[in-house]
CSV table of C-alpha atoms and ligand atoms in Angstrom, one decimal:
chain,number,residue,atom,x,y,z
A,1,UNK,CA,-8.2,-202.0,57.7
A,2,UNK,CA,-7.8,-205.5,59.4
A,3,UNK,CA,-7.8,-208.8,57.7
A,4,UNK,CA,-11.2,-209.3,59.4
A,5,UNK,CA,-13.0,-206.3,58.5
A,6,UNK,CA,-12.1,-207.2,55.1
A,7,UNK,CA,-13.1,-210.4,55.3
A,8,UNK,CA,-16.5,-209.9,56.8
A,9,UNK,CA,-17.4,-207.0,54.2
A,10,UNK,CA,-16.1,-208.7,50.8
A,11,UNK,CA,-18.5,-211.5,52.3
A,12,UNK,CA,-21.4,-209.0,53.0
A,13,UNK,CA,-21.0,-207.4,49.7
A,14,UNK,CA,-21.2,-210.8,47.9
A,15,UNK,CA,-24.5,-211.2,49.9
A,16,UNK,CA,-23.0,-214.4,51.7
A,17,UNK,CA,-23.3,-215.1,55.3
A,18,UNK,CA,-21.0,-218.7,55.6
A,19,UNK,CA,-17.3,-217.9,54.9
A,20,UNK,CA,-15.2,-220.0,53.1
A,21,UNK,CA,-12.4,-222.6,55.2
A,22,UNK,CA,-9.5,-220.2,54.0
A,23,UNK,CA,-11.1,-217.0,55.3
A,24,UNK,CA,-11.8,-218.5,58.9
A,25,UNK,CA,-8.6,-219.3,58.9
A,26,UNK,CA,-7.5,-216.3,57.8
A,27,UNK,CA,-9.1,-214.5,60.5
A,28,UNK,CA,-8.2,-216.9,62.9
A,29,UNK,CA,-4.8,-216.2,62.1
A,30,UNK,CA,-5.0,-212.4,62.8
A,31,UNK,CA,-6.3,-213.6,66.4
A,32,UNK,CA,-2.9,-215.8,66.6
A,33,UNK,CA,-5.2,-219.0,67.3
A,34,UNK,CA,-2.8,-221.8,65.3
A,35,UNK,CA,-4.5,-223.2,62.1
A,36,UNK,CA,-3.0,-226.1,59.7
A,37,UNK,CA,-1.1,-224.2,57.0
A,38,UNK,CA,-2.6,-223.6,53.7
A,39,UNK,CA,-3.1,-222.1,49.5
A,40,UNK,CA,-6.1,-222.1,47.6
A,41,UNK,CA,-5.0,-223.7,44.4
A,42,UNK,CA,-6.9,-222.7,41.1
A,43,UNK,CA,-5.9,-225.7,39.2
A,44,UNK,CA,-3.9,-229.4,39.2
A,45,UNK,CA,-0.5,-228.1,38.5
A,46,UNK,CA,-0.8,-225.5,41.2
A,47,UNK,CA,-2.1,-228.1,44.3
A,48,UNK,CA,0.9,-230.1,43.4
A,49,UNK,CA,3.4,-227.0,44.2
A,50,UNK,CA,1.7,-225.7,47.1
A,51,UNK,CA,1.8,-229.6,48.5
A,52,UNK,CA,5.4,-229.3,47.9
A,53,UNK,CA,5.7,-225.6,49.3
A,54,UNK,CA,3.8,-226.8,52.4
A,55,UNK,CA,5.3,-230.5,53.0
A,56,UNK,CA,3.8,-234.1,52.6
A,57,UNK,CA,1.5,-235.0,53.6
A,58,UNK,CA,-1.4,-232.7,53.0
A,59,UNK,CA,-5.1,-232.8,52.8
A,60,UNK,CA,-7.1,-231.2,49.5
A,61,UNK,CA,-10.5,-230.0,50.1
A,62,UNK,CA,-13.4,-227.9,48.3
A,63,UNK,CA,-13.5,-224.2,48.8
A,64,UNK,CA,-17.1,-223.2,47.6
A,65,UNK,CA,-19.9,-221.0,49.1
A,66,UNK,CA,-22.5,-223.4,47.9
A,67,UNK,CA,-21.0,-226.6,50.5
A,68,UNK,CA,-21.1,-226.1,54.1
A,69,UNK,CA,-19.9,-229.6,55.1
A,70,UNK,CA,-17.2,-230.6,53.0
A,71,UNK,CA,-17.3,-234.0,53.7
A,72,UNK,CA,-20.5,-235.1,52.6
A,73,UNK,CA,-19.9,-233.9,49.4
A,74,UNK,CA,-17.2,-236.0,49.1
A,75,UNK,CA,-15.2,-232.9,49.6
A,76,UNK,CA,-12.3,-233.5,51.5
A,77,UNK,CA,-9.6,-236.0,50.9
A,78,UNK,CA,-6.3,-237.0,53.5
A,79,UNK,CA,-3.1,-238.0,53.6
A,80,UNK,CA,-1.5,-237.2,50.0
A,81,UNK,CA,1.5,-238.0,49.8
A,82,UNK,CA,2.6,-237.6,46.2
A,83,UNK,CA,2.0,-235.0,43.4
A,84,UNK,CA,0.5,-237.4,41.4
A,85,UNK,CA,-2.0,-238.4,44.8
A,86,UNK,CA,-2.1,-234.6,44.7
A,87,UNK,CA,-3.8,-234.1,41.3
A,88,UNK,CA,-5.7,-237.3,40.9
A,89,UNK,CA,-7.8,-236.1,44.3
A,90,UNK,CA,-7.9,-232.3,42.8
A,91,UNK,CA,-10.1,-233.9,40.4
A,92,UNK,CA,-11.7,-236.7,42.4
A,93,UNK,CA,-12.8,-233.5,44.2
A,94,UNK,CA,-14.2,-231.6,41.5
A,95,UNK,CA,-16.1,-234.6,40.5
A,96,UNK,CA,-17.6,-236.0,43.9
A,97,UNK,CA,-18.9,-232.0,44.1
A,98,UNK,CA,-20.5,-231.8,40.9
A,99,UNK,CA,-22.1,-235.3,41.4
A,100,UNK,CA,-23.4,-233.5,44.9
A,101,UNK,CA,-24.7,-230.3,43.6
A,102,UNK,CA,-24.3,-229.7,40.0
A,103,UNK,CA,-24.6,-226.1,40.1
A,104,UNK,CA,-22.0,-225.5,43.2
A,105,UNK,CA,-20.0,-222.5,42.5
A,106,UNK,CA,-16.1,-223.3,42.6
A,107,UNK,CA,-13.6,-220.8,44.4
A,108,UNK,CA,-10.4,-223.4,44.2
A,109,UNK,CA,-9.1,-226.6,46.1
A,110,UNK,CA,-7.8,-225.8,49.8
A,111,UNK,CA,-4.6,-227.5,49.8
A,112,UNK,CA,-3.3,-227.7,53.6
A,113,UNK,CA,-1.0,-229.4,55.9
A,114,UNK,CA,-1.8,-232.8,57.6
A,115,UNK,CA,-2.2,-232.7,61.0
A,116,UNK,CA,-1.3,-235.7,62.9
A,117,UNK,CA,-4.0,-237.4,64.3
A,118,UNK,CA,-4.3,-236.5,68.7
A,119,UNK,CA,-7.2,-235.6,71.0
A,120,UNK,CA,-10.0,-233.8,69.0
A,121,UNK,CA,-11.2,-230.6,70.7
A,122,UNK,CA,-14.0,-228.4,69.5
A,123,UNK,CA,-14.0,-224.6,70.2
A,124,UNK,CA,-17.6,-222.9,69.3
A,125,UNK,CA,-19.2,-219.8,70.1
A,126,UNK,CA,-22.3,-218.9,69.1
A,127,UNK,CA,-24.4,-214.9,69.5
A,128,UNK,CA,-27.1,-215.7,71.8
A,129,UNK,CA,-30.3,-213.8,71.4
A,130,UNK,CA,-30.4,-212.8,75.5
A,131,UNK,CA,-26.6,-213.0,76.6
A,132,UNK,CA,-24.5,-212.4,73.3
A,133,UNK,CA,-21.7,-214.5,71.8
A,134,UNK,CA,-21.4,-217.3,74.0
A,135,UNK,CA,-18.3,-219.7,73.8
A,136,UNK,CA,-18.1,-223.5,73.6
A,137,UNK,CA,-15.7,-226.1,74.6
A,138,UNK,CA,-16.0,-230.0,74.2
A,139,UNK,CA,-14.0,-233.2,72.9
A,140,UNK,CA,-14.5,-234.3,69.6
A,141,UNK,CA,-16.8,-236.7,68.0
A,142,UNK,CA,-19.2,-238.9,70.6
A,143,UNK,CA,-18.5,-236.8,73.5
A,144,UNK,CA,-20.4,-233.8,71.5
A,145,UNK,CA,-22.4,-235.2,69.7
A,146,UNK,CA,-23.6,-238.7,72.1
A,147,UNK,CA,-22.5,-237.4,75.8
A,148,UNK,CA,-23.3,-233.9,75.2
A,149,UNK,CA,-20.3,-233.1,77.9
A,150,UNK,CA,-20.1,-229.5,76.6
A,151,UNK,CA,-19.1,-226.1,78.3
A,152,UNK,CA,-20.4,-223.0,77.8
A,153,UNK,CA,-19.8,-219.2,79.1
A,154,UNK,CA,-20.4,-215.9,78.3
A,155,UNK,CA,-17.6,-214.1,76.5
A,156,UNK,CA,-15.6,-212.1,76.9
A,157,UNK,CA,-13.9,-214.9,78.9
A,158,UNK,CA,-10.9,-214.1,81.5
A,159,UNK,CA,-8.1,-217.0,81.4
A,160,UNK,CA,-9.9,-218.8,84.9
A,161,UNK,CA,-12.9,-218.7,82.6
A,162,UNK,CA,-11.3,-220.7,79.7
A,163,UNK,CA,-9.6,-222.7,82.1
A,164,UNK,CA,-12.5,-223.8,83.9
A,165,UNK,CA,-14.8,-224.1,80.7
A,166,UNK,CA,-11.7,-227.1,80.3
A,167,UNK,CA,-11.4,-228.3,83.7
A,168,UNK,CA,-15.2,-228.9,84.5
A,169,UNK,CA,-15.7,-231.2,81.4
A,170,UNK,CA,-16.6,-235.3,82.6
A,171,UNK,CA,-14.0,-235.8,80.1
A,172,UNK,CA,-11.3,-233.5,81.5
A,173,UNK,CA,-8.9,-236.8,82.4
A,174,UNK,CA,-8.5,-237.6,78.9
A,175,UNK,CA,-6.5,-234.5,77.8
A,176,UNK,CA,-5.0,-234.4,81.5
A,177,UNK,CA,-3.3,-237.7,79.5
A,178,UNK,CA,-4.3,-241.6,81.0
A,179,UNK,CA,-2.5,-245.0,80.5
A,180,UNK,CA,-0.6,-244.5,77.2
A,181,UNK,CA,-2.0,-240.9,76.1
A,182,UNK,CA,0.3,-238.3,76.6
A,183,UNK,CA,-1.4,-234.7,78.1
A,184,UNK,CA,-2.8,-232.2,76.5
A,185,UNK,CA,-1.1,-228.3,76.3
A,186,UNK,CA,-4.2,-227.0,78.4
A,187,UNK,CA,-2.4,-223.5,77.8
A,188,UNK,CA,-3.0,-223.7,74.2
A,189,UNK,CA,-6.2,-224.7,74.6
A,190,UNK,CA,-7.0,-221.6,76.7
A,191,UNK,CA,-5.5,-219.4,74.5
A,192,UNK,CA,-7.1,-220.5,71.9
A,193,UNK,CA,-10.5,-219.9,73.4
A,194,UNK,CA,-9.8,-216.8,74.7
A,195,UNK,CA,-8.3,-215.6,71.3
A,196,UNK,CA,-11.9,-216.7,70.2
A,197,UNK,CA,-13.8,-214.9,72.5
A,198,UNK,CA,-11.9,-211.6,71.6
A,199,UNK,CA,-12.4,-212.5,68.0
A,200,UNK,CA,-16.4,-212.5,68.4
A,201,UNK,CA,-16.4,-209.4,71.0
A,202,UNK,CA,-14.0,-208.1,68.1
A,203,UNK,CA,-17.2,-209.0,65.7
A,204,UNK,CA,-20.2,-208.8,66.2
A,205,UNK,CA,-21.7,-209.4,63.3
A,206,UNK,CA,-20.5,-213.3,63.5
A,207,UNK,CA,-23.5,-215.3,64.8
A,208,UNK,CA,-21.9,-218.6,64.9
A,209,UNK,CA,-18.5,-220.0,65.2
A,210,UNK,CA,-17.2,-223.1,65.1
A,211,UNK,CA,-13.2,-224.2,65.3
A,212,UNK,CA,-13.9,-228.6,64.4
A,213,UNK,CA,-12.0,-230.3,65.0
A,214,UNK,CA,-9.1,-228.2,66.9
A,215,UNK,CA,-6.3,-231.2,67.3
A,216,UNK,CA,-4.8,-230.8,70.8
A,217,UNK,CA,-1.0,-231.9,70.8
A,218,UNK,CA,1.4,-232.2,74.2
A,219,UNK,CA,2.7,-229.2,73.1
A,220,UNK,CA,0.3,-226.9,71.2
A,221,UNK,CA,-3.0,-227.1,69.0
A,222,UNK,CA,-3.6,-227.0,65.8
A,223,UNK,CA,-6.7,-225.9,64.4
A,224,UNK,CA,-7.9,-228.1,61.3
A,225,UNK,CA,-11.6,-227.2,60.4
A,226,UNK,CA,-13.0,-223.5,61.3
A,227,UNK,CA,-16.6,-222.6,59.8
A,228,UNK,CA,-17.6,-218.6,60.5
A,229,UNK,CA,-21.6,-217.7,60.1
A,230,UNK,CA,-22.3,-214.2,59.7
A,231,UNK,CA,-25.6,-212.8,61.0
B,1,LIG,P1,-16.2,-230.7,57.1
B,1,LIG,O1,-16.4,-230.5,58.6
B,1,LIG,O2,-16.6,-229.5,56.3
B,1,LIG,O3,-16.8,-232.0,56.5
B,1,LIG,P2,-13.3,-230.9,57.7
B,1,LIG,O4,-12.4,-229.8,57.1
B,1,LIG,O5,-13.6,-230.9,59.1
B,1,LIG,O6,-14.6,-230.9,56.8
B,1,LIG,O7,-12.7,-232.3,57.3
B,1,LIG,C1,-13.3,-233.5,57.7
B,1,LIG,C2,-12.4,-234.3,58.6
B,1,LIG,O8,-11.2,-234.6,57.9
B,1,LIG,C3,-11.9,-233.6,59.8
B,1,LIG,O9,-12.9,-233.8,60.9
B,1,LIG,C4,-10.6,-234.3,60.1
B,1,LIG,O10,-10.8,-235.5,60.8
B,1,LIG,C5,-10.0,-234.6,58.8
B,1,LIG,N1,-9.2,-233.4,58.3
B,1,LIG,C6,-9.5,-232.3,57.6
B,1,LIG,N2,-8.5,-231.5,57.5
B,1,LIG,C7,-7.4,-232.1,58.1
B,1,LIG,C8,-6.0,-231.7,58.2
B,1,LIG,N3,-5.5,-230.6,57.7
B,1,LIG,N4,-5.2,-232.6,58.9
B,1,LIG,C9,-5.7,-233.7,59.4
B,1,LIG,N5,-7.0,-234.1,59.3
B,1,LIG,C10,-7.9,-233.3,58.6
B,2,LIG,MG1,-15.2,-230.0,60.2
């Protein structure tokens, strides 16, 4: 069996429907959509060797079922540079949490590459009652969540589709690069969402999808947050 069935049964079995960071990435992985590099470390001592197996800098974050948005629970913490950065914020971590819900069930600390910072792009999708999974495509931050310039189609999605879903967004001329911003690889970026859209017509049991932020880069993408929902 695939990575992905496996994935979405263990999950089943344990009766939860969000799946941890590492297993979305895991399955995004298996659907060659690029994700930042990363270990699940189990203690202090172990963060500090994968952050030296993966490369300075890297980014620590909580793994548990019981936090959905990581960052509000003071969950995430960037740029490490050191192993001693490295195991002061594996246990900044594990405090923040327990200060946000004391009874939050620990899996690890998601230790993972850095990406560097570029145009934010957000791949979604998301099982629509009437037309099934649906995919998304925006920019990141206010252009989401203030402008609301969003695309969406029904999958599965040919490569025009994608492409289009890209194309057609008000803020297209940003990733077709401006003044000092460098373009965006808009053939990543299609890949990526049509690798997406075979991943939920692959799975239908995933009701919600979201890659957040997917970091777009002159040449490639780099996924950096991906959150699965199961039905
Ligand atoms: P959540 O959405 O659950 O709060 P994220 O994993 O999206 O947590 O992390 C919050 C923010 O931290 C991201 O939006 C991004 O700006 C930054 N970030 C997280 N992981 C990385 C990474 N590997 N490289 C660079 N920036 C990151
Ligand atoms: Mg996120």
């Amino acid at each position: 069996m695939n990575q992905t069935s496996k994935i979405i049964n263990q999950a089943k079995k344990e009766g939860r429907k969000a799946l941890l960071e590492p297993e979305a990435k895991t399955i995004c992985m298996e659907y060659d959509i690029p994700v930042t590099k990363f270990k699940v470390a189990l203690n202090e001592n172990e963060a500090a060797n994968y952050a030296c197996e993966i490369g300075y800098p890297v980014v620590l974050k909580i793994v548990s079922p019981d936090i959905i948005h990581k960052s509000d629970a003071g969950g995430v913490i960037v740029n490490l540079k050191t192993p001693g950065e490295v195991t002061e914020a594996y246990k900044k971590i594990l405090e923040n949490v327990k200060k946000y819900n004391a009874s939050a069930k620990i899996v690890g600390i998601l230790v993972q590459e850095m990406a560097p910072q570029s145009t934010e792009v957000i791949v979604g999708a998301i099982k629509d009652p009437q037309f099934g999974q649906t995919l998304m495509f925006g920019l990141g931050g206010i252009f989401v969540e203030i402008l609301k310039d969003v695309n969406f189609r029904i999958a599965p999605l040919t490569p025009d589709d994608a492409k289009d879903m890209i194309t057609e967004l008000k803020a297209y001329p940003l990733l077709k690069g401006y003044r000092n911003t460098p373009p965006a690889d808009i053939g990543a970026l299609v890949n990526i969402l049509s690798s997406t859209s075979r991943l939920v017509m692959d799975n239908p049991e995933i009701k919600e999808l979201d890659l957040n932020p997917v970091m777009a880069y002159q040449k490639g993408a780099k996924t950096v947050d991906a959150r699965i929902i199961l039905e």
